[in-house]
Amino acid sequence: MSPRIGKAELRKRALIGAALGEIAERGTLEVTVAQIARRAGVSSALAHHYFGGKDDLILATMRHLLAEFRLNVVGAMHEAEGPRARLSATIRASFGPEQFHHATISAWLTFYAWALSSPGAARLLRIYHRRLESNLTHALKGIAPAAEARRIACGLGAYIDGVYLREALSPTPTDPAAAIAMVERFATLELSEVTP
Amino acid sequence: MSPRIGKAELRKRALIGAALGEIAERGTLEVTVAQIARRAGVSSALAHHYFGGKDDLILATMRHLLAEFRLNVVGAMHEAEGPRARLSATIRASFGPEQFHHATISAWLTFYAWALSSPGAARLLRIYHRRLESNLTHALKGIAPAAEARRIACGLGAYIDGVYLREALSPTPTDPAAAIAMVERFATLELSEVTP
DNA sequence: TTGTTGATTGACTAATCAATCAATAAAGGT
DNA sequence: ACCTTTATTGATTGATTAGTCAATCAACAA
């Protein structure tokens, strides 16, 4: 039984994982290719061989996080019946254990900041924002008028980001359930006004 | 009439302003001391002379932003009568024109990210967080039970940060009034439940 | 076996940049 | 005028680091 995935794919995954680890651990994108490569157990030249440059490696790391998040969402969506449940599923997915732990949150924050100076990073984050907001809006349209749905989705998106931001800088880790409860409460309050 | 402020203070202010400008314009803390010094019209050696090192200069820039924000808050607080007005004043101050424009918001985001790796920056942000939350909680305690006040203040703080974060990455600038309306609505919704 | 392709590396390069320092200029007091 | 202190700079250094390249090494097909 030979490995189903090629050696190249294996190495790329290891490098992406190592990049994520270094970035989260050091809390900055100012990590050297050599550090990442060492953590992945290869030479820095190999990282360049597979990814071209440091920026490409970091972009690939962002894409990986994004894909993971997407998986989380579709998984949660699958078992959701009705618009309100789909709304809750989207919120719950945003705080899934895969995303909402310190290392990942730190990485997200560094990526957000990077987006200010990297068009590629900005593009990826815009895609993520659009997707999240689209999910929220779609679910909300089943409960509230379209205009209200869009407004509430915008607020929820900002709130989710805000909770992440606070968590990134908080010395004591927050329980994901508490974060979910905060956002759920906001959604319920907003909806109680538009669906009497 | 000789200048009331010494030459040293003048130069420091120029350097801090230049640092803020460079950081906001480039969207990153990876600006060179030489770039900052050139923008301030002095040599890079002088920046070191006055601030010691690059990190100290950037920390001073953060402190400057923080102090400006504080001024904004006390100013808005001064003309506020009663707890609900104080709550609104705090929110309004958070989105004052001095704070809520693109350059400043970009700088904030880079500082937030820096706090992940710089204890000094983390300390400053914690002070800012505590101050904001304390202001919010204090005002809210005049309207809601203490426990609820703390919970709502926590949510408001996160929401304000989230709105900032969205604005930092948004290609189109948001109207401060719209941001204030979003947060005000959040506060009103929360309060409508605890004060029947 | 042998040749081809891809994997992998150590060594090197070129660029960047924070920080230092010795030297000069300006200011201000006596 | 003289001396002390402070302001200011150009030149330099030492460290770091992304990216390159030619040289091995491993896999594997013919």
Short mmCIF file of C-alpha atoms (C1' of nucleotides) in Angstrom, two decimals:
data_model
loop_
_atom_site.label_atom_id
_atom_site.label_comp_id
_atom_site.label_asym_id
_atom_site.label_seq_id
_atom_site.Cartn_x
_atom_site.Cartn_y
_atom_site.Cartn_z
CA MET A 1 0.00 0.00 0.00
CA SER A 2 1.69 3.10 -1.23
CA PRO A 3 0.73 6.49 0.16
CA ARG A 4 -2.39 7.93 -1.42
CA ILE A 5 -0.95 11.41 -1.45
CA GLY A 6 2.28 12.32 -3.18
CA LYS A 7 5.43 13.24 -1.39
CA ALA A 8 5.07 16.80 -2.61
CA GLU A 9 1.63 17.15 -1.06
CA LEU A 10 2.90 15.72 2.21
CA ARG A 11 5.75 18.20 2.40
CA LYS A 12 3.49 21.10 1.53
CA ARG A 13 1.12 20.17 4.32
CA ALA A 14 3.94 19.84 6.79
CA LEU A 15 5.27 23.25 5.80
CA ILE A 16 1.85 24.86 6.09
CA GLY A 17 1.37 23.32 9.50
CA ALA A 18 4.79 24.46 10.59
CA ALA A 19 4.13 27.99 9.31
CA LEU A 20 0.89 28.11 11.27
CA GLY A 21 2.68 26.87 14.37
CA GLU A 22 5.51 29.37 14.14
CA ILE A 23 3.22 32.30 13.39
CA ALA A 24 0.88 31.46 16.25
CA GLU A 25 3.70 30.77 18.68
CA ARG A 26 5.61 33.94 17.93
CA GLY A 27 2.52 36.04 17.34
CA THR A 28 3.89 37.68 14.23
CA LEU A 29 4.48 37.12 10.54
CA GLU A 30 8.11 38.01 11.08
CA VAL A 31 9.11 34.41 11.16
CA THR A 32 11.95 33.24 8.97
CA VAL A 33 11.56 30.64 6.29
CA ALA A 34 14.36 28.79 8.02
CA GLN A 35 12.38 28.59 11.28
CA ILE A 36 9.35 27.24 9.50
CA ALA A 37 11.40 24.75 7.53
CA ARG A 38 13.22 23.53 10.62
CA ARG A 39 9.91 22.93 12.37
CA ALA A 40 8.75 20.97 9.37
CA GLY A 41 11.99 19.00 9.40
CA VAL A 42 13.25 20.15 6.01
CA SER A 43 15.64 22.74 4.64
CA SER A 44 14.61 26.28 3.87
CA ALA A 45 15.52 25.74 0.25
CA LEU A 46 12.80 23.12 0.01
CA ALA A 47 10.20 25.57 1.20
CA HIS A 48 11.18 27.88 -1.62
CA HIS A 49 11.16 24.95 -4.03
CA TYR A 50 7.56 24.09 -3.22
CA PHE A 51 6.04 27.49 -2.60
CA GLY A 52 8.16 29.93 -4.56
CA GLY A 53 8.53 32.51 -1.85
CA LYS A 54 7.74 33.28 1.73
CA ASP A 55 4.60 35.23 0.88
CA ASP A 56 3.22 32.36 -1.14
CA LEU A 57 3.77 30.00 1.76
CA ILE A 58 1.94 32.31 4.12
CA LEU A 59 -0.89 32.82 1.67
CA ALA A 60 -1.20 29.05 1.37
CA THR A 61 -1.39 28.89 5.16
CA MET A 62 -4.23 31.41 5.13
CA ARG A 63 -6.03 29.43 2.46
CA HIS A 64 -5.68 26.32 4.58
CA LEU A 65 -7.30 28.01 7.56
CA LEU A 66 -10.05 29.31 5.33
CA ALA A 67 -10.73 25.87 3.86
CA GLU A 68 -10.84 24.34 7.31
CA PHE A 69 -13.37 26.91 8.39
CA ARG A 70 -15.46 26.27 5.32
CA LEU A 71 -15.54 22.56 6.10
CA ASN A 72 -16.73 23.38 9.59
CA VAL A 73 -19.56 25.47 8.22
CA VAL A 74 -20.88 22.97 5.71
CA GLY A 75 -20.69 20.28 8.38
CA ALA A 76 -22.74 22.31 10.83
CA MET A 77 -25.13 23.35 8.07
CA HIS A 78 -25.86 19.80 7.12
CA GLU A 79 -27.75 18.99 10.28
CA ALA A 80 -29.62 22.28 10.45
CA GLU A 81 -33.35 22.36 9.75
CA GLY A 82 -34.99 25.69 9.04
CA PRO A 83 -33.61 29.23 8.86
CA ARG A 84 -33.16 29.85 12.59
CA ALA A 85 -31.23 26.63 12.97
CA ARG A 86 -29.08 27.52 9.97
CA LEU A 87 -28.29 30.85 11.60
CA SER A 88 -27.25 29.13 14.80
CA ALA A 89 -25.23 26.60 12.86
CA THR A 90 -23.26 29.36 11.14
CA ILE A 91 -22.55 31.03 14.46
CA ARG A 92 -21.59 27.76 16.08
CA ALA A 93 -19.28 26.93 13.20
CA SER A 94 -17.49 30.25 13.63
CA PHE A 95 -16.52 29.21 17.12
CA GLY A 96 -15.81 25.58 16.43
CA PRO A 97 -12.96 24.10 18.45
CA GLU A 98 -10.82 23.98 15.30
CA GLN A 99 -11.00 27.77 14.95
CA PHE A 100 -11.52 29.15 18.39
CA HIS A 101 -8.36 28.30 20.20
CA HIS A 102 -5.48 30.56 20.96
CA ALA A 103 -3.00 29.57 18.27
CA THR A 104 -5.52 29.83 15.46
CA ILE A 105 -6.92 33.10 16.75
CA SER A 106 -3.46 34.63 16.96
CA ALA A 107 -2.78 33.57 13.40
CA TRP A 108 -6.05 35.15 12.27
CA LEU A 109 -5.12 38.45 13.84
CA THR A 110 -1.72 38.54 12.16
CA PHE A 111 -3.41 37.75 8.85
CA TYR A 112 -5.93 40.54 9.32
CA ALA A 113 -3.11 42.98 9.93
CA TRP A 114 -1.19 41.65 6.95
CA ALA A 115 -4.18 42.29 4.73
CA LEU A 116 -3.51 46.00 5.17
CA SER A 117 -0.33 45.68 3.15
CA SER A 118 -0.80 42.50 1.10
CA PRO A 119 -3.38 42.58 -1.69
CA GLY A 120 -3.39 38.79 -1.79
CA ALA A 121 -4.23 38.53 1.89
CA ALA A 122 -6.87 41.23 1.56
CA ARG A 123 -8.49 39.31 -1.27
CA LEU A 124 -8.65 36.11 0.76
CA LEU A 125 -10.19 37.87 3.74
CA ARG A 126 -12.76 39.55 1.54
CA ILE A 127 -13.78 36.15 0.24
CA TYR A 128 -14.16 34.88 3.79
CA HIS A 129 -16.19 37.92 4.77
CA ARG A 130 -18.48 37.61 1.81
CA ARG A 131 -19.05 33.94 2.48
CA LEU A 132 -19.83 34.42 6.14
CA GLU A 133 -22.11 37.35 5.49
CA SER A 134 -23.84 35.49 2.69
CA ASN A 135 -24.50 32.52 4.96
CA LEU A 136 -25.88 34.74 7.69
CA THR A 137 -28.00 36.81 5.32
CA HIS A 138 -29.42 33.78 3.62
CA ALA A 139 -30.53 32.25 6.88
CA LEU A 140 -31.89 35.55 8.16
CA LYS A 141 -33.97 36.13 5.05
CA GLY A 142 -36.08 33.19 6.11
CA ILE A 143 -37.04 35.07 9.27
CA ALA A 144 -36.73 38.78 8.58
CA PRO A 145 -37.30 41.17 5.68
CA ALA A 146 -34.40 41.28 3.24
CA ALA A 147 -33.16 44.73 4.21
CA GLU A 148 -33.21 43.83 7.92
CA ALA A 149 -31.54 40.53 7.16
CA ARG A 150 -28.63 42.28 5.51
CA ARG A 151 -28.28 44.78 8.31
CA ILE A 152 -28.36 42.14 11.02
CA ALA A 153 -25.88 39.96 9.14
CA CYS A 154 -23.47 42.87 8.92
CA GLY A 155 -23.74 43.45 12.65
CA LEU A 156 -23.31 39.79 13.46
CA GLY A 157 -20.22 39.56 11.27
CA ALA A 158 -18.63 42.50 13.04
CA TYR A 159 -19.56 41.10 16.44
CA ILE A 160 -18.02 37.73 15.67
CA ASP A 161 -14.80 39.43 14.57
CA GLY A 162 -14.86 41.54 17.70
CA VAL A 163 -15.20 38.54 19.98
CA TYR A 164 -12.26 36.94 18.18
CA LEU A 165 -10.18 40.08 18.56
CA ARG A 166 -10.86 40.24 22.29
CA GLU A 167 -10.00 36.61 22.65
CA ALA A 168 -6.73 37.07 20.79
CA LEU A 169 -5.53 39.60 23.36
CA SER A 170 -7.15 38.11 26.42
CA PRO A 171 -4.69 36.54 28.82
CA THR A 172 -7.27 34.00 29.96
CA PRO A 173 -8.90 31.81 27.30
CA THR A 174 -12.65 32.10 26.89
CA ASP A 175 -14.95 29.16 26.69
CA PRO A 176 -16.25 28.78 23.10
CA ALA A 177 -19.71 28.20 24.54
CA ALA A 178 -19.64 31.62 26.19
CA ALA A 179 -18.65 33.24 22.91
CA ILE A 180 -21.46 31.45 21.11
CA ALA A 181 -23.93 32.53 23.79
CA MET A 182 -22.92 36.18 23.36
CA VAL A 183 -23.50 36.15 19.62
CA GLU A 184 -26.67 34.07 19.89
CA ARG A 185 -28.09 36.54 22.33
CA PHE A 186 -27.41 39.41 19.97
CA ALA A 187 -29.11 37.54 17.12
CA THR A 188 -32.13 36.74 19.25
CA LEU A 189 -32.46 40.33 20.41
CA GLU A 190 -32.28 41.67 16.88
CA LEU A 191 -34.79 39.14 15.64
CA SER A 192 -37.22 39.73 18.48
CA GLU A 193 -37.67 43.24 17.15
CA VAL A 194 -38.31 42.45 13.53
CA THR A 195 -40.47 39.34 14.04
CA PRO A 196 -43.04 40.29 16.63
CA MET B 1 8.22 85.05 22.33
CA SER B 2 10.25 81.89 22.42
CA PRO B 3 8.57 78.53 21.92
CA ARG B 4 6.83 77.28 25.01
CA ILE B 5 7.86 73.73 24.31
CA GLY B 6 11.49 72.70 24.12
CA LYS B 7 13.15 71.66 20.92
CA ALA B 8 13.33 68.09 22.15
CA GLU B 9 9.57 67.92 22.63
CA LEU B 10 9.01 69.38 19.17
CA ARG B 11 11.21 66.78 17.54
CA LYS B 12 9.61 63.96 19.48
CA ARG B 13 6.17 65.05 18.36
CA ALA B 14 7.30 65.30 14.76
CA LEU B 15 8.78 61.82 14.93
CA ILE B 16 5.65 60.35 16.49
CA GLY B 17 3.49 61.97 13.83
CA ALA B 18 5.78 60.69 11.12
CA ALA B 19 5.74 57.19 12.58
CA LEU B 20 1.95 57.21 12.64
CA GLY B 21 1.86 58.42 9.05
CA GLU B 22 4.28 55.81 7.77
CA ILE B 23 2.62 52.97 9.64
CA ALA B 24 -0.83 53.92 8.43
CA GLU B 25 0.30 54.55 4.87
CA ARG B 26 2.17 51.27 4.54
CA GLY B 27 -0.24 49.29 6.68
CA THR B 28 2.50 47.56 8.62
CA LEU B 29 4.99 48.04 11.43
CA GLU B 30 7.74 47.02 9.04
CA VAL B 31 8.72 50.58 8.44
CA THR B 32 12.33 51.60 8.78
CA VAL B 33 13.52 54.16 11.23
CA ALA B 34 15.06 55.95 8.26
CA GLN B 35 11.67 56.29 6.55
CA ILE B 36 10.10 57.71 9.67
CA ALA B 37 13.01 60.09 10.24
CA ARG B 38 12.95 61.30 6.65
CA ARG B 39 9.25 62.06 6.90
CA ALA B 40 9.95 64.02 10.07
CA GLY B 41 12.79 65.85 8.33
CA VAL B 42 15.59 64.57 10.54
CA SER B 43 18.21 61.86 10.45
CA SER B 44 17.56 58.34 11.65
CA ALA B 45 20.28 58.77 14.26
CA LEU B 46 18.23 61.50 15.89
CA ALA B 47 15.26 59.20 16.24
CA HIS B 48 17.48 56.80 18.14
CA HIS B 49 18.87 59.66 20.18
CA TYR B 50 15.42 60.70 21.39
CA PHE B 51 13.65 57.37 21.70
CA GLY B 52 16.39 54.85 22.29
CA GLY B 53 15.20 52.31 19.77
CA LYS B 54 12.59 51.62 17.16
CA ASP B 55 10.29 49.79 19.55
CA ASP B 56 10.31 52.69 21.97
CA LEU B 57 9.34 55.07 19.19
CA ILE B 58 6.45 52.86 18.16
CA LEU B 59 5.32 52.45 21.76
CA ALA B 60 5.37 56.23 22.13
CA THR B 61 3.21 56.43 19.02
CA MET B 62 0.72 54.04 20.58
CA ARG B 63 0.68 56.05 23.78
CA HIS B 64 -0.01 59.17 21.76
CA LEU B 65 -3.04 57.58 20.10
CA LEU B 66 -4.25 56.36 23.47
CA ALA B 67 -3.91 59.80 25.03
CA GLU B 68 -5.79 61.38 22.15
CA PHE B 69 -8.60 58.90 22.60
CA ARG B 70 -8.73 59.61 26.30
CA LEU B 71 -9.09 63.32 25.65
CA ASN B 72 -11.95 62.58 23.33
CA VAL B 73 -13.70 60.57 26.01
CA VAL B 74 -13.41 63.09 28.79
CA GLY B 75 -14.58 65.79 26.40
CA ALA B 76 -17.70 63.87 25.42
CA MET B 77 -18.31 62.86 29.03
CA HIS B 78 -18.30 66.43 30.20
CA GLU B 79 -21.53 67.35 28.50
CA ALA B 80 -23.37 64.13 29.35
CA GLU B 81 -26.18 64.16 31.92
CA GLY B 82 -27.33 60.87 33.39
CA PRO B 83 -26.18 57.29 32.84
CA ARG B 84 -27.78 56.68 29.44
CA ALA B 85 -26.22 59.87 28.08
CA ARG B 86 -22.85 58.85 29.51
CA LEU B 87 -23.15 55.51 27.77
CA SER B 88 -23.89 57.24 24.46
CA ALA B 89 -21.06 59.68 25.03
CA THR B 90 -18.58 56.84 25.49
CA ILE B 91 -19.79 55.17 22.32
CA ARG B 92 -19.69 58.43 20.39
CA ALA B 93 -16.18 59.16 21.61
CA SER B 94 -15.01 55.77 20.37
CA PHE B 95 -15.97 56.79 16.87
CA GLY B 96 -14.89 60.40 17.05
CA PRO B 97 -13.44 61.81 13.83
CA GLU B 98 -9.97 61.83 15.38
CA GLN B 99 -10.11 58.05 15.84
CA PHE B 100 -12.41 56.72 13.20
CA HIS B 101 -10.66 57.51 9.96
CA HIS B 102 -8.74 55.14 7.80
CA ALA B 103 -5.16 56.00 8.76
CA THR B 104 -5.80 55.77 12.49
CA ILE B 105 -7.81 52.58 12.15
CA SER B 106 -5.05 50.93 10.15
CA ALA B 107 -2.55 51.92 12.81
CA TRP B 108 -4.77 50.44 15.50
CA LEU B 109 -4.95 47.13 13.73
CA THR B 110 -1.19 46.89 13.36
CA PHE B 111 -0.83 47.69 17.06
CA TYR B 112 -3.32 45.01 18.01
CA ALA B 113 -1.36 42.49 16.03
CA TRP B 114 1.90 43.70 17.53
CA ALA B 115 0.50 43.15 21.00
CA LEU B 116 0.69 39.42 20.31
CA SER B 117 4.48 39.60 20.33
CA SER B 118 5.30 42.76 22.30
CA PRO B 119 4.58 42.77 26.03
CA GLY B 120 4.77 46.55 26.07
CA ALA B 121 2.12 46.89 23.40
CA ALA B 122 -0.04 44.29 25.11
CA ARG B 123 0.17 46.24 28.34
CA LEU B 124 -0.93 49.47 26.68
CA LEU B 125 -3.87 47.79 24.99
CA ARG B 126 -4.95 46.19 28.23
CA ILE B 127 -5.01 49.62 29.83
CA TYR B 128 -7.16 50.93 27.01
CA HIS B 129 -9.50 47.96 27.29
CA ARG B 130 -9.88 48.33 31.00
CA ARG B 131 -10.57 52.03 30.69
CA LEU B 132 -13.21 51.60 28.01
CA GLU B 133 -14.90 48.76 29.82
CA SER B 134 -14.83 50.66 33.06
CA ASN B 135 -16.49 53.66 31.45
CA LEU B 136 -19.17 51.51 29.89
CA THR B 137 -19.80 49.50 33.02
CA HIS B 138 -20.02 52.56 35.19
CA ALA B 139 -22.64 54.17 32.96
CA LEU B 140 -24.58 50.92 32.62
CA LYS B 141 -24.74 50.38 36.36
CA GLY B 142 -26.98 53.41 36.51
CA ILE B 143 -29.52 51.58 34.35
CA ALA B 144 -29.04 47.86 34.83
CA PRO B 145 -28.08 45.47 37.63
CA ALA B 146 -24.34 45.24 38.19
CA ALA B 147 -23.93 41.75 36.74
CA GLU B 148 -25.86 42.67 33.63
CA ALA B 149 -23.92 45.91 33.34
CA ARG B 150 -20.66 44.03 33.26
CA ARG B 151 -21.93 41.55 30.71
CA ILE B 152 -23.29 44.22 28.40
CA ALA B 153 -20.13 46.30 28.70
CA CYS B 154 -18.08 43.29 27.67
CA GLY B 155 -20.29 42.77 24.62
CA LEU B 156 -20.19 46.43 23.69
CA GLY B 157 -16.41 46.50 23.90
CA ALA B 158 -16.12 43.53 21.59
CA TYR B 159 -18.67 44.98 19.20
CA ILE B 160 -16.83 48.30 18.98
CA ASP B 161 -13.59 46.47 18.22
CA GLY B 162 -15.39 44.41 15.61
CA VAL B 163 -16.77 47.46 13.86
CA TYR B 164 -13.27 48.93 13.81
CA LEU B 165 -11.84 45.75 12.40
CA ARG B 166 -14.40 45.68 9.60
CA GLU B 167 -13.70 49.27 8.81
CA ALA B 168 -9.95 48.65 8.67
CA LEU B 169 -10.41 46.11 5.89
CA SER B 170 -13.33 47.70 4.12
CA PRO B 171 -12.41 49.20 0.77
CA THR B 172 -15.10 51.84 1.12
CA PRO B 173 -14.96 54.10 4.18
CA THR B 174 -17.89 53.83 6.54
CA ASP B 175 -19.71 56.82 7.89
CA PRO B 176 -18.93 57.25 11.61
CA ALA B 177 -22.62 57.97 12.16
CA ALA B 178 -23.51 54.55 10.78
CA ALA B 179 -21.01 52.89 13.10
CA ILE B 180 -22.40 54.78 16.07
CA ALA B 181 -25.94 53.80 15.10
CA MET B 182 -24.96 50.13 14.99
CA VAL B 183 -23.47 50.18 18.46
CA GLU B 184 -26.26 52.33 19.88
CA ARG B 185 -28.80 49.84 18.60
CA PHE B 186 -26.89 47.03 20.27
CA ALA B 187 -26.95 48.91 23.56
CA THR B 188 -30.63 49.75 23.27
CA LEU B 189 -31.57 46.17 22.48
CA GLU B 190 -29.62 44.81 25.41
CA LEU B 191 -31.05 47.40 27.76
CA SER B 192 -34.62 46.88 26.59
CA GLU B 193 -34.45 43.41 28.10
CA VAL B 194 -33.07 44.25 31.51
CA THR B 195 -35.08 47.44 32.09
CA PRO B 196 -38.67 46.58 31.22
"C1'" DT C 1 21.72 -1.72 -15.33
"C1'" DT C 2 20.98 2.83 -16.74
"C1'" DG C 3 18.95 7.12 -17.55
"C1'" DT C 4 15.50 10.45 -16.26
"C1'" DT C 5 12.94 12.95 -13.25
"C1'" DG C 6 11.95 14.98 -9.11
"C1'" DA C 7 13.47 15.67 -4.10
"C1'" DT C 8 16.65 17.70 -1.16
"C1'" DT C 9 20.36 20.14 0.58
"C1'" DG C 10 24.52 23.25 2.03
"C1'" DA C 11 26.70 27.07 0.75
"C1'" DC C 12 26.42 31.49 -1.08
"C1'" DT C 13 24.71 36.24 -2.31
"C1'" DA C 14 22.75 40.49 -2.11
"C1'" DA C 15 19.95 43.37 0.27
"C1'" DT C 16 18.11 45.42 4.24
"C1'" DC C 17 18.21 47.70 8.57
"C1'" DA C 18 18.68 48.72 13.65
"C1'" DA C 19 21.96 50.54 16.29
"C1'" DT C 20 26.46 52.92 17.28
"C1'" DC C 21 29.89 56.46 17.29
"C1'" DA C 22 32.89 59.97 16.55
"C1'" DA C 23 32.63 64.41 14.88
"C1'" DT C 24 30.47 68.94 14.09
"C1'" DA C 25 27.21 72.62 15.01
"C1'" DA C 26 24.27 75.29 17.84
"C1'" DA C 27 22.72 77.18 22.17
"C1'" DG C 28 23.21 79.16 26.50
"C1'" DG C 29 25.18 80.33 30.61
"C1'" DT C 30 29.20 82.74 33.12
"C1'" DA D 1 35.42 85.25 24.81
"C1'" DC D 2 35.02 80.61 26.94
"C1'" DC D 3 33.16 76.49 28.30
"C1'" DT D 4 29.46 73.06 28.89
"C1'" DT D 5 25.69 70.97 27.32
"C1'" DT D 6 22.65 69.55 23.95
"C1'" DA D 7 21.32 68.77 19.06
"C1'" DT D 8 22.42 66.66 14.93
"C1'" DT D 9 24.47 64.05 11.40
"C1'" DG D 10 27.20 60.86 8.02
"C1'" DA D 11 29.46 56.89 8.00
"C1'" DT D 12 29.88 52.39 9.56
"C1'" DT D 13 29.00 47.93 11.51
"C1'" DG D 14 27.00 43.67 12.58
"C1'" DA D 15 23.28 40.85 12.21
"C1'" DT D 16 19.57 38.98 9.84
"C1'" DT D 17 17.32 36.85 6.03
"C1'" DA D 18 14.88 35.91 1.40
"C1'" DG D 19 16.09 33.87 -2.45
"C1'" DT D 20 19.46 31.23 -5.75
"C1'" DC D 21 22.18 27.49 -7.48
"C1'" DA D 22 24.93 23.81 -8.36
"C1'" DA D 23 25.53 19.47 -6.50
"C1'" DT D 24 23.85 15.11 -4.47
"C1'" DC D 25 20.31 11.65 -3.54
"C1'" DA D 26 16.23 8.69 -4.20
"C1'" DA D 27 12.68 6.64 -7.00
"C1'" DC D 28 11.53 4.34 -10.69
"C1'" DA D 29 10.67 3.28 -15.53
"C1'" DA D 30 12.79 1.23 -19.73
#
